[in-house]
Tab-separated table of N, CA and C in Angstrom:
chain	number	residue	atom	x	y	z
A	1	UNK	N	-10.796	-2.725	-32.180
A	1	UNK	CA	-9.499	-3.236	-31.759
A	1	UNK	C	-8.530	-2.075	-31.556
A	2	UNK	N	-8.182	-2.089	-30.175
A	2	UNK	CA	-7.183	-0.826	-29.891
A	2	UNK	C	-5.200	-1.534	-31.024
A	3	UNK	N	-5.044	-0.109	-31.416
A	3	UNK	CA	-3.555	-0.661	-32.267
A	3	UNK	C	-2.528	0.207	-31.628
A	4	UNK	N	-2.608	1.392	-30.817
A	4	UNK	CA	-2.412	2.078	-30.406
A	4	UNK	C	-1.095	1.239	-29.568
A	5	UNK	N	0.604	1.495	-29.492
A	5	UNK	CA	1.460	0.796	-28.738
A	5	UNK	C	0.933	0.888	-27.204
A	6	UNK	N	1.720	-0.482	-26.726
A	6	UNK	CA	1.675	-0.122	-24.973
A	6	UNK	C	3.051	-0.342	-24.675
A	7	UNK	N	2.942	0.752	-23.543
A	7	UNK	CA	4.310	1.104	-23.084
A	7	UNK	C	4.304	0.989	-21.851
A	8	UNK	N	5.033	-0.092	-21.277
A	8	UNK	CA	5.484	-0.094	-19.923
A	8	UNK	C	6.227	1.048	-19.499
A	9	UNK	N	5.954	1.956	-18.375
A	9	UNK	CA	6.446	2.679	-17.857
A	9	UNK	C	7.066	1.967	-16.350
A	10	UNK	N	7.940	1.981	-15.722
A	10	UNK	CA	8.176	1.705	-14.425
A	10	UNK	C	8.490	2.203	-13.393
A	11	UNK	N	8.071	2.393	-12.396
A	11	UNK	CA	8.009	3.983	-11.698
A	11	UNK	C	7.054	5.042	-11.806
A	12	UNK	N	6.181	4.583	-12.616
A	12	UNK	CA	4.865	5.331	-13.424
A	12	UNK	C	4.577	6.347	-12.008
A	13	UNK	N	4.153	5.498	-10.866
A	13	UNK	CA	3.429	6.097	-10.088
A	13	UNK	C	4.177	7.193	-9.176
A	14	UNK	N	5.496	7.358	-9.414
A	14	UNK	CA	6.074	8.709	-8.902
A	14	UNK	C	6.373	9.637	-9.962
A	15	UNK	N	6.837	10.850	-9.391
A	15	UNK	CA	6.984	12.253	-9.591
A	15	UNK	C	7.121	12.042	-10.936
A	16	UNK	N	8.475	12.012	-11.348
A	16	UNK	CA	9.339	11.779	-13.214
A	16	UNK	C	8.324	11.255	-13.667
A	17	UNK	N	7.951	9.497	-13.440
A	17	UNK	CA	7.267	8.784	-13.974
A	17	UNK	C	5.520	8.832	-14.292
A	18	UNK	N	5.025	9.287	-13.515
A	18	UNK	CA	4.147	10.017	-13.693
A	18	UNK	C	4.054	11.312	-14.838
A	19	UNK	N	5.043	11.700	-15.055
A	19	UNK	CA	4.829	12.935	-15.892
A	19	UNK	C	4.931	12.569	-17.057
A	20	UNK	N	5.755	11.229	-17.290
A	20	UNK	CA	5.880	10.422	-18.849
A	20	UNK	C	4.952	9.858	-18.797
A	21	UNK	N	4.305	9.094	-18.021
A	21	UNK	CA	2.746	8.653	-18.638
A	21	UNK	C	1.898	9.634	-18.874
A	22	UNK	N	2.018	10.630	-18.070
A	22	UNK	CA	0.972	12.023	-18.945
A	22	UNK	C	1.389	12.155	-20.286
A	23	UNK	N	2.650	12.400	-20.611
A	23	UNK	CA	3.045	12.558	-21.783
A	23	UNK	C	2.731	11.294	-22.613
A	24	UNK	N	2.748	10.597	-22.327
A	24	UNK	CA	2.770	8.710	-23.140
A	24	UNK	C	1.286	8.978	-23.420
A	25	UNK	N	0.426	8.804	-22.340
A	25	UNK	CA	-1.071	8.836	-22.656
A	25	UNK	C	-1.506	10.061	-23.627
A	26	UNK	N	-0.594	11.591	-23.796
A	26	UNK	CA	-1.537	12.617	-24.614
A	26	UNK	C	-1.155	12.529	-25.780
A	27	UNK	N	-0.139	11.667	-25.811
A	27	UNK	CA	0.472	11.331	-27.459
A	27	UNK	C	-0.571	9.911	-27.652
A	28	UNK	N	-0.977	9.801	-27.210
A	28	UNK	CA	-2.146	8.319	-27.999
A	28	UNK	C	-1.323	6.607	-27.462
A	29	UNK	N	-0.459	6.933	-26.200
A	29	UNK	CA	0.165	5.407	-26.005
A	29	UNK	C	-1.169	5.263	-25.225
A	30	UNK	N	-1.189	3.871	-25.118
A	30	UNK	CA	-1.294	3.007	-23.495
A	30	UNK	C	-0.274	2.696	-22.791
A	31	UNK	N	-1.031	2.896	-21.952
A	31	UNK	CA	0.522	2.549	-20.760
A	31	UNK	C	-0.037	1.730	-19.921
A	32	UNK	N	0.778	0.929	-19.100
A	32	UNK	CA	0.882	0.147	-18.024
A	32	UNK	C	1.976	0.683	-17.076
A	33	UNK	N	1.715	0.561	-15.931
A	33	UNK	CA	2.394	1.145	-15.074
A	33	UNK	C	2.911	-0.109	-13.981
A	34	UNK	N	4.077	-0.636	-13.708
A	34	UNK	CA	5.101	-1.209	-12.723
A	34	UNK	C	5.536	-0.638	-11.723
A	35	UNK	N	5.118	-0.170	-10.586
A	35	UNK	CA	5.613	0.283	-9.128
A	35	UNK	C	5.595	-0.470	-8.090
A	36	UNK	N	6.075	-0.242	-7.130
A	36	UNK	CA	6.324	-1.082	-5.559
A	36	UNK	C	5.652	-0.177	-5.193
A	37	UNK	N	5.205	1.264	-5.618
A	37	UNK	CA	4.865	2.320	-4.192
A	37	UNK	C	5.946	2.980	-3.048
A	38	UNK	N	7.132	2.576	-3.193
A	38	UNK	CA	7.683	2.558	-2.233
A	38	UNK	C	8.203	4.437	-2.451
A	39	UNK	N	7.799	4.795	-3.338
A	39	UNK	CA	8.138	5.744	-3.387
A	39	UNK	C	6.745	6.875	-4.229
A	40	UNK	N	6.264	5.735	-5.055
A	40	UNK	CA	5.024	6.322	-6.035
A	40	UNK	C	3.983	6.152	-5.309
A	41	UNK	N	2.424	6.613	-5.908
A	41	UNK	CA	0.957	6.872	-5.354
A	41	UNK	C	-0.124	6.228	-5.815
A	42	UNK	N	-0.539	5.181	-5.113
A	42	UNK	CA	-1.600	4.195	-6.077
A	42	UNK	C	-2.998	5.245	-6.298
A	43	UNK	N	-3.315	6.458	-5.785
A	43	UNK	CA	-4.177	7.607	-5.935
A	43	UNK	C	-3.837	7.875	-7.240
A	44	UNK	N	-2.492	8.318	-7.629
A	44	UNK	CA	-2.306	9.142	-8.132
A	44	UNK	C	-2.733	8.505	-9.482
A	45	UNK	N	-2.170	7.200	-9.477
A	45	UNK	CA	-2.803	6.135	-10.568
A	45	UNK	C	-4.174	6.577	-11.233
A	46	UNK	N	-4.820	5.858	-9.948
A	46	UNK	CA	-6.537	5.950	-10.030
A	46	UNK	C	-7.346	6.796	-9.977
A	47	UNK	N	-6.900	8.485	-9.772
A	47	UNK	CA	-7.341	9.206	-9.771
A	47	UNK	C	-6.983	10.087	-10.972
A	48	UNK	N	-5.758	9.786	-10.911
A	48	UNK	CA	-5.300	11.196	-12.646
A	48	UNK	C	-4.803	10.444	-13.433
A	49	UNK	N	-3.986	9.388	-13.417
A	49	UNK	CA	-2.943	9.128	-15.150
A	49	UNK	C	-4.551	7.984	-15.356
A	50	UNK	N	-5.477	6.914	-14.789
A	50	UNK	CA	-6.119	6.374	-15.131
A	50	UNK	C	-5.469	5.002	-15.847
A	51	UNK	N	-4.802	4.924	-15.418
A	51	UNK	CA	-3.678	3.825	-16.057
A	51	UNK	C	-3.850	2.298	-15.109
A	52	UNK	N	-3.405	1.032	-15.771
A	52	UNK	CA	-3.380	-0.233	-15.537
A	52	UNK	C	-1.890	-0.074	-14.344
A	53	UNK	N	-2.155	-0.174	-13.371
A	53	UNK	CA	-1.352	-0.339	-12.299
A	53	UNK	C	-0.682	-2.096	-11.514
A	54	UNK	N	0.199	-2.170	-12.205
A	54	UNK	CA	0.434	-3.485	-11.574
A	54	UNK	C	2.030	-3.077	-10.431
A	55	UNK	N	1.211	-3.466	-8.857
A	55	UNK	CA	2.000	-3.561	-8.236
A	55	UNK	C	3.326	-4.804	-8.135
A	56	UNK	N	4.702	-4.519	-8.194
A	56	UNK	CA	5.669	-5.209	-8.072
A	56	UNK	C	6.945	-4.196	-8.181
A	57	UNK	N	7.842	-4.655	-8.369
A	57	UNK	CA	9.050	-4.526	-8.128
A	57	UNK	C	10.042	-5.224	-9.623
A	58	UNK	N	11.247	-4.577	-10.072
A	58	UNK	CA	12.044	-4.752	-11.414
A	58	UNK	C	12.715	-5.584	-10.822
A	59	UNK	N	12.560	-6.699	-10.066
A	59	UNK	CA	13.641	-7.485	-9.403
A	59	UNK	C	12.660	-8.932	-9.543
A	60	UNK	N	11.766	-8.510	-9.269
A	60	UNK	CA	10.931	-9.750	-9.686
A	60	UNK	C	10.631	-10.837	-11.093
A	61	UNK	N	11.517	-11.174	-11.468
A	61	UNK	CA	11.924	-11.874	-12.553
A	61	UNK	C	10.248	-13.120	-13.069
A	62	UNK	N	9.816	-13.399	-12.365
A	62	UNK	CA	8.716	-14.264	-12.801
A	62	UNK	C	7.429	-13.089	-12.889
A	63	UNK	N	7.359	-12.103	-12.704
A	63	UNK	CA	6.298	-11.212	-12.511
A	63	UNK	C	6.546	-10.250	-13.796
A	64	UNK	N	7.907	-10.014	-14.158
A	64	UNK	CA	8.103	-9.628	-15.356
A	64	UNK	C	7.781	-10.534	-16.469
A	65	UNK	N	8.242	-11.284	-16.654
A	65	UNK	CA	8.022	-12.556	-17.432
A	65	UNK	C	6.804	-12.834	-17.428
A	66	UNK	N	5.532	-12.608	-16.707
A	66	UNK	CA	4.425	-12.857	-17.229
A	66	UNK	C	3.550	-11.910	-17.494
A	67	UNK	N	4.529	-10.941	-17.052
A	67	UNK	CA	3.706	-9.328	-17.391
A	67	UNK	C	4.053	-9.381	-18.771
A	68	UNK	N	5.348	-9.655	-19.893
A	68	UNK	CA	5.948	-9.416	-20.759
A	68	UNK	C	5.320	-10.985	-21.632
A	69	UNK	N	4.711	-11.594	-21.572
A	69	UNK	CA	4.282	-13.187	-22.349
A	69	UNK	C	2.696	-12.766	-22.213
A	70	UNK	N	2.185	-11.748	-21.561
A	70	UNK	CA	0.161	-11.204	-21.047
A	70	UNK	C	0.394	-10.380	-21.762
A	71	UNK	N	1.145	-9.478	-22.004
A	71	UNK	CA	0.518	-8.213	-22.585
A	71	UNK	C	1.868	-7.747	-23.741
A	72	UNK	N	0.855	-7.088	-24.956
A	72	UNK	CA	2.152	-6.838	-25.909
A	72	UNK	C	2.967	-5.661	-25.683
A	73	UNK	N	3.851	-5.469	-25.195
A	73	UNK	CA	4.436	-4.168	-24.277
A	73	UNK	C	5.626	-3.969	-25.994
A	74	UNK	N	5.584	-2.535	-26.255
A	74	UNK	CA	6.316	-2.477	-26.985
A	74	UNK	C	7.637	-1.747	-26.639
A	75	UNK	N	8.138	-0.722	-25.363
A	75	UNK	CA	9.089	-0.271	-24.787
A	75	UNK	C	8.543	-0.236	-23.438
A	76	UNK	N	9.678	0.080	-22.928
A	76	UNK	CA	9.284	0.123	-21.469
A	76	UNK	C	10.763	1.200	-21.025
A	77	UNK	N	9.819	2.183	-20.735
A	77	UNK	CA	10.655	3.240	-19.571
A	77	UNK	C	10.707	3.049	-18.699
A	78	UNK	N	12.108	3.151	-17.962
A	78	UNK	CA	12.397	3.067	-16.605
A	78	UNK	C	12.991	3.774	-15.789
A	79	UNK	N	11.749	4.268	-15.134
A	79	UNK	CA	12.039	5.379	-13.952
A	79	UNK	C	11.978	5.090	-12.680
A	80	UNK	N	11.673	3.669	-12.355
A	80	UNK	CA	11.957	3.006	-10.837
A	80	UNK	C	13.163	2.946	-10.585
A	81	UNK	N	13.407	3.400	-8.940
A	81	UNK	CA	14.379	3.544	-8.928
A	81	UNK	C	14.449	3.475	-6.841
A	82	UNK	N	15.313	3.349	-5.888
A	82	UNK	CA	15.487	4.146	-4.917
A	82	UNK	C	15.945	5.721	-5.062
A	83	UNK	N	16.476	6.358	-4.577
A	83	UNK	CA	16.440	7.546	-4.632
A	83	UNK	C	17.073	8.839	-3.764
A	84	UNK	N	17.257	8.517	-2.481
A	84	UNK	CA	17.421	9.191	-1.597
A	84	UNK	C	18.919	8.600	-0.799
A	85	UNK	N	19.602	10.416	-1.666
A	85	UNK	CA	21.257	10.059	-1.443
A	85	UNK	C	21.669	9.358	0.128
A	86	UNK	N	21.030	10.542	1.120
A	86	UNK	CA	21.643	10.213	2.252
A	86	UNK	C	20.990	8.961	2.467
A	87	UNK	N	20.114	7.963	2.186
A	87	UNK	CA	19.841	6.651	2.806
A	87	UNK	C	20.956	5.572	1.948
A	88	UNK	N	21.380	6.262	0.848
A	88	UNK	CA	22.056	5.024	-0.086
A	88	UNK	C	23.498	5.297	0.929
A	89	UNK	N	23.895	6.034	1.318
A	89	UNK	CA	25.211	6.481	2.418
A	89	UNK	C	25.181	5.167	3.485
A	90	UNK	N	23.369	5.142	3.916
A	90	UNK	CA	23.548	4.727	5.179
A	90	UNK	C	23.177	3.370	4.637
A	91	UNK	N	22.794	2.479	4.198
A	91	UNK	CA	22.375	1.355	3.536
A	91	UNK	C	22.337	1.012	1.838
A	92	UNK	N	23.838	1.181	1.506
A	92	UNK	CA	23.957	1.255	-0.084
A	92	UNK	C	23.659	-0.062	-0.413
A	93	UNK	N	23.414	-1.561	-0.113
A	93	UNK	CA	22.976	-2.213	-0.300
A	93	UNK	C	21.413	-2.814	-1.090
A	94	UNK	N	20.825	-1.705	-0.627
A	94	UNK	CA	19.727	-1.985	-1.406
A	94	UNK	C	19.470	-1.499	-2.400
A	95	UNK	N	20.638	0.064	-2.407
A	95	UNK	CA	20.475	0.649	-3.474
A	95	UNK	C	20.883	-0.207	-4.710
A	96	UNK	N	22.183	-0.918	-4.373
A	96	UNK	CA	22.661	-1.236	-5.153
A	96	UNK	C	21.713	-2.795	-5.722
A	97	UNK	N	20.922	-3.002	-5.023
A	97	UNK	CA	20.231	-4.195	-5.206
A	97	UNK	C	19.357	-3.930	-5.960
A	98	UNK	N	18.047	-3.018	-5.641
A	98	UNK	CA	17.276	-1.802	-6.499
A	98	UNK	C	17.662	-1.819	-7.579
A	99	UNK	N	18.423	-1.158	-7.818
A	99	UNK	CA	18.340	-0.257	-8.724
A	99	UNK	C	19.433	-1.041	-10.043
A	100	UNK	N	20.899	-1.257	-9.239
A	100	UNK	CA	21.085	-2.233	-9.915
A	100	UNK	C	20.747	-4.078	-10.818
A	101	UNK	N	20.941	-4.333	-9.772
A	101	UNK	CA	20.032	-5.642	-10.183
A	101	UNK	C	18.741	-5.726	-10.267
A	102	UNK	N	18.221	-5.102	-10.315
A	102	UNK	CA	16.269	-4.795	-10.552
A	102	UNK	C	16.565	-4.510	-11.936
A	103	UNK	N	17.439	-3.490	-12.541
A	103	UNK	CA	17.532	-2.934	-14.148
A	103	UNK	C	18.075	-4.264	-14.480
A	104	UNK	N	18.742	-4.791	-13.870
A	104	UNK	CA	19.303	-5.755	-15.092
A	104	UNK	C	18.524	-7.324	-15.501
A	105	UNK	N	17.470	-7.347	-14.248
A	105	UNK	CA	16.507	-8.201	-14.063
A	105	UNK	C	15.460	-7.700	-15.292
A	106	UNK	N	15.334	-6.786	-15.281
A	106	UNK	CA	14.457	-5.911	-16.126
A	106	UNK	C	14.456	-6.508	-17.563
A	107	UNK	N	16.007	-5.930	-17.780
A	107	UNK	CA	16.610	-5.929	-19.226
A	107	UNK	C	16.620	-7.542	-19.594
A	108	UNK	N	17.202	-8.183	-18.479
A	108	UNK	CA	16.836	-9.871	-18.915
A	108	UNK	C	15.451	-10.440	-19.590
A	109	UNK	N	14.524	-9.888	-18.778
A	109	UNK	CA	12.974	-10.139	-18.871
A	109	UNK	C	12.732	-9.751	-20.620
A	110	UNK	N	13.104	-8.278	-20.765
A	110	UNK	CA	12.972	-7.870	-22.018
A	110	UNK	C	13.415	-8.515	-22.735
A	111	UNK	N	14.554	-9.581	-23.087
A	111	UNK	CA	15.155	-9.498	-24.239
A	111	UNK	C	14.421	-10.923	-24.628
A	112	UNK	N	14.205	-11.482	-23.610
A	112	UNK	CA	13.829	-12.997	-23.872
A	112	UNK	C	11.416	-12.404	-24.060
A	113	UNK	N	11.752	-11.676	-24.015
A	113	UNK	CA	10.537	-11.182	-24.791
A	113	UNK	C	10.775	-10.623	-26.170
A	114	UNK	N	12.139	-10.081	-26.624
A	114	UNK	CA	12.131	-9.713	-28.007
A	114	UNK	C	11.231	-8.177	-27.541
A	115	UNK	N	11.588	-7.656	-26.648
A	115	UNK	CA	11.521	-6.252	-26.187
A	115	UNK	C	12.650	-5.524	-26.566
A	116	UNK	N	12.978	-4.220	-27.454
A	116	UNK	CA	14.391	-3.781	-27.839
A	116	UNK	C	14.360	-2.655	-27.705
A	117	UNK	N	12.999	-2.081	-27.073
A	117	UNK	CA	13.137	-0.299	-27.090
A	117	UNK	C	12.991	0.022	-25.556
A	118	UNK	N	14.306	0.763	-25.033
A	118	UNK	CA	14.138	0.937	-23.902
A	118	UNK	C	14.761	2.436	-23.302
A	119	UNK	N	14.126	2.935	-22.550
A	119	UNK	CA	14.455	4.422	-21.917
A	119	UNK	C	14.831	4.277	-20.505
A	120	UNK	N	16.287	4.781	-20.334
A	120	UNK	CA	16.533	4.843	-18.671
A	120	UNK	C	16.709	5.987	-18.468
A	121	UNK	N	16.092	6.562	-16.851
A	121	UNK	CA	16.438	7.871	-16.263
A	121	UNK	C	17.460	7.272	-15.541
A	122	UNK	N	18.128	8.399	-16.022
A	122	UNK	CA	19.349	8.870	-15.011
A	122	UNK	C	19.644	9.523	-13.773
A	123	UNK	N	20.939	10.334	-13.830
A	123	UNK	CA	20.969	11.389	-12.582
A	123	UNK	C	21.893	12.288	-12.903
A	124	UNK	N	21.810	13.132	-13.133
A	124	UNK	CA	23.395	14.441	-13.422
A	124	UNK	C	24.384	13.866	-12.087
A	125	UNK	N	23.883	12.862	-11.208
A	125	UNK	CA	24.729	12.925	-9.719
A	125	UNK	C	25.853	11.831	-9.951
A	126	UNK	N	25.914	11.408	-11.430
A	126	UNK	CA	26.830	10.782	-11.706
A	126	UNK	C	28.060	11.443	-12.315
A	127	UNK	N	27.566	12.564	-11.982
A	127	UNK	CA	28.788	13.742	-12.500
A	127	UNK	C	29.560	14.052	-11.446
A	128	UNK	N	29.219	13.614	-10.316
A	128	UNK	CA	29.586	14.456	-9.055
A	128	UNK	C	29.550	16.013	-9.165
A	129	UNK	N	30.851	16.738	-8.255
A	129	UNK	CA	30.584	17.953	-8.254
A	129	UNK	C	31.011	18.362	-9.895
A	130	UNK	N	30.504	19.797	-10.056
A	130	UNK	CA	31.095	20.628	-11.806
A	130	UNK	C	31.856	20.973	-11.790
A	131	UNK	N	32.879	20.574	-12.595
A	131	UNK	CA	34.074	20.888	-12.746
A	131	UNK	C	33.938	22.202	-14.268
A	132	UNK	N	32.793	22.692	-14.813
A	132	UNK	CA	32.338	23.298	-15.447
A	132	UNK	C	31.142	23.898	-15.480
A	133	UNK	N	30.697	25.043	-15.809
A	133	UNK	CA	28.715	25.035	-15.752
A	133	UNK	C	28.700	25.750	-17.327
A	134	UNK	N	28.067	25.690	-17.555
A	134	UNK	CA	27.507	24.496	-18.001
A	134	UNK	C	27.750	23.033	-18.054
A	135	UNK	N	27.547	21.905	-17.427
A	135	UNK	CA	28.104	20.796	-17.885
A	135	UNK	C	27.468	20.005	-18.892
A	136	UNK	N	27.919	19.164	-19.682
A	136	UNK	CA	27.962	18.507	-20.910
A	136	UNK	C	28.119	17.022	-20.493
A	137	UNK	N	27.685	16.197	-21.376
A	137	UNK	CA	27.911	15.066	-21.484
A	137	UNK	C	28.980	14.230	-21.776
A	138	UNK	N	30.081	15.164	-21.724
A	138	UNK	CA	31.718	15.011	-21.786
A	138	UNK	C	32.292	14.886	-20.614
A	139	UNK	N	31.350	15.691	-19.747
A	139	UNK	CA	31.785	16.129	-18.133
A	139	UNK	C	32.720	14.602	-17.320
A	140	UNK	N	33.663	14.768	-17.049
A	140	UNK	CA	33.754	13.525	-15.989
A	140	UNK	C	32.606	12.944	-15.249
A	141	UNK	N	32.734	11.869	-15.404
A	141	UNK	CA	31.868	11.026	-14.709
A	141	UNK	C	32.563	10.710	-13.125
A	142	UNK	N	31.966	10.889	-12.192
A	142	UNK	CA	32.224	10.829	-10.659
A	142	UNK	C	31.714	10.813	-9.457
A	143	UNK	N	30.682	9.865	-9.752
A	143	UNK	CA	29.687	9.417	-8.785
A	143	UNK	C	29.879	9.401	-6.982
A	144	UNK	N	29.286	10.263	-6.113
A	144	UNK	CA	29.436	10.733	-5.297
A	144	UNK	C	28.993	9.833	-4.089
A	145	UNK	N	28.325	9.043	-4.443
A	145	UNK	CA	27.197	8.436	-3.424
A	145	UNK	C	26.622	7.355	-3.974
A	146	UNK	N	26.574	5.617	-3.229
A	146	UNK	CA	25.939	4.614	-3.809
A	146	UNK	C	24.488	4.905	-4.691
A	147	UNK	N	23.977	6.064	-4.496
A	147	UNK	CA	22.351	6.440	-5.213
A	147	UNK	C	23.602	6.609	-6.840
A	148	UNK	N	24.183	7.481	-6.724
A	148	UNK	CA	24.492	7.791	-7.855
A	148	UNK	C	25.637	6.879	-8.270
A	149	UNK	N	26.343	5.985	-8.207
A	149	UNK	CA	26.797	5.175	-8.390
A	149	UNK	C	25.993	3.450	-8.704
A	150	UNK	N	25.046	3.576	-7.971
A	150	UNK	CA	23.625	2.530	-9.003
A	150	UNK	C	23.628	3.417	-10.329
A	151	UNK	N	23.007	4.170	-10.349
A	151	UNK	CA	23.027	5.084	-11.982
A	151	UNK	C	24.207	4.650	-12.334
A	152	UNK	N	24.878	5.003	-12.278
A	152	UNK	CA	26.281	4.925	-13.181
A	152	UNK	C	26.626	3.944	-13.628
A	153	UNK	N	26.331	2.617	-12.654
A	153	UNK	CA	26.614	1.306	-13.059
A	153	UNK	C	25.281	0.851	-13.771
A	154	UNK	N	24.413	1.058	-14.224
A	154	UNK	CA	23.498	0.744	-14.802
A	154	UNK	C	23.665	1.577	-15.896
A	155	UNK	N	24.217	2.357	-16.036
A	155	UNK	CA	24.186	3.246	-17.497
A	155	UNK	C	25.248	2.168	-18.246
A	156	UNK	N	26.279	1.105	-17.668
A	156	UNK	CA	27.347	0.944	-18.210
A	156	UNK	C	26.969	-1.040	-18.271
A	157	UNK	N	25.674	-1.050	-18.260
A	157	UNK	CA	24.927	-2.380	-18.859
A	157	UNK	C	24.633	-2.206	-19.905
C-alpha cells in the first residue's frame, strides 16, 4: 500500500510546473498533474516527470470535483496559468477568466473537499516597474498588464 502524499500539481506539464513535480517526485510525493496543454507538454509528461496526466482546465468545476472525491489529493500547487503579457494587452479577458476565475474555481473545489494546503505561483510583474533593487515584499504593488493584474487579484482571494 503506497502512503506516500499525492499532490496535485497544476500546470505540471509546463516549464515552473514541471520543475516542482521533479522536485515533488525526488522528495518521495506522487503527483498528479492538471493541464490544458495550452501552454505545457503531454511528452514531457510521458517521457520524463512519468506522472498521472489528467487533461483539463482549473475552470472546470465538475472535473475538479471528481478529480478531488477519486483520488486522495493532499495539496495542490498551482502553476496553471495564461501567461503572455502582450496577449493579456490584446485580449485581457481570458486572462482574467484563466487565471482568475479558474483559481477561484479551484479553491472552491478544494474546500468542499476539505483540501487546506495550497501553493500559488506568482509574478514579481505585480510589482510593476522598481522603484528599488533590490525589491522586497514591501515593494508597492502595481500591476502593469491584465497577465499581471490576474496575479494580483488572485493573490488577494
Amino acid at each position: 500500500m503506497d502512503t506516500k502524499p499525492t499532490i496535485l500539481v497544476t500546470g505540471g506539464a509546463g516549464y515552473i510546473g514541471s520543475h516542482a513535480v521533479l522536485a515533488l517526485q525526488n522528495s518521495g510525493y506522487n503527483v498528479i498533474i492538471l493541464d490544458d496543454l495550452s501552454y505545457g507538454h503531454a511528452e514531457l509528461v510521458k517521457d520524463v516527470l512519468k506522472a498521472e496526466l489528467i487533461v483539463g482546465n482549473t475552470s472546470d468545476s465538475s472535473l475538479l470535483n471528481q478529480l478531488f472525491s477519486g483520488k486522495k489529493i493532499a495539496a495542490v500547487m498551482h502553476f496553471a496559468a495564461y501567461i503572455a503579457v502582450g496577449e493579456s494587452v490584446n485580449n485581457p479577458s481570458i486572462y482574467y477568466r484563466n487565471n482568475v476565475v479558474g483559481t477561484l474555481t479551484l479553491l472552491e473545489a478544494m474546500l468542499a473537499a476539505n483540501i487546506k494546503k495550497f501553493v500559488f505561483s506568482s509574478t514579481c510583474a505585480i510589482y510593476g516597474m522598481p522603484q528599488e533593487i533590490p525589491m522586497t515584499e514591501n515593494h508597492p504593488q502595481n500591476p502593469l498588464s491584465p497577465y499581471a493584474a490576474s496575479k494580483f487579484m488572485v493573490e488577494q482571494i
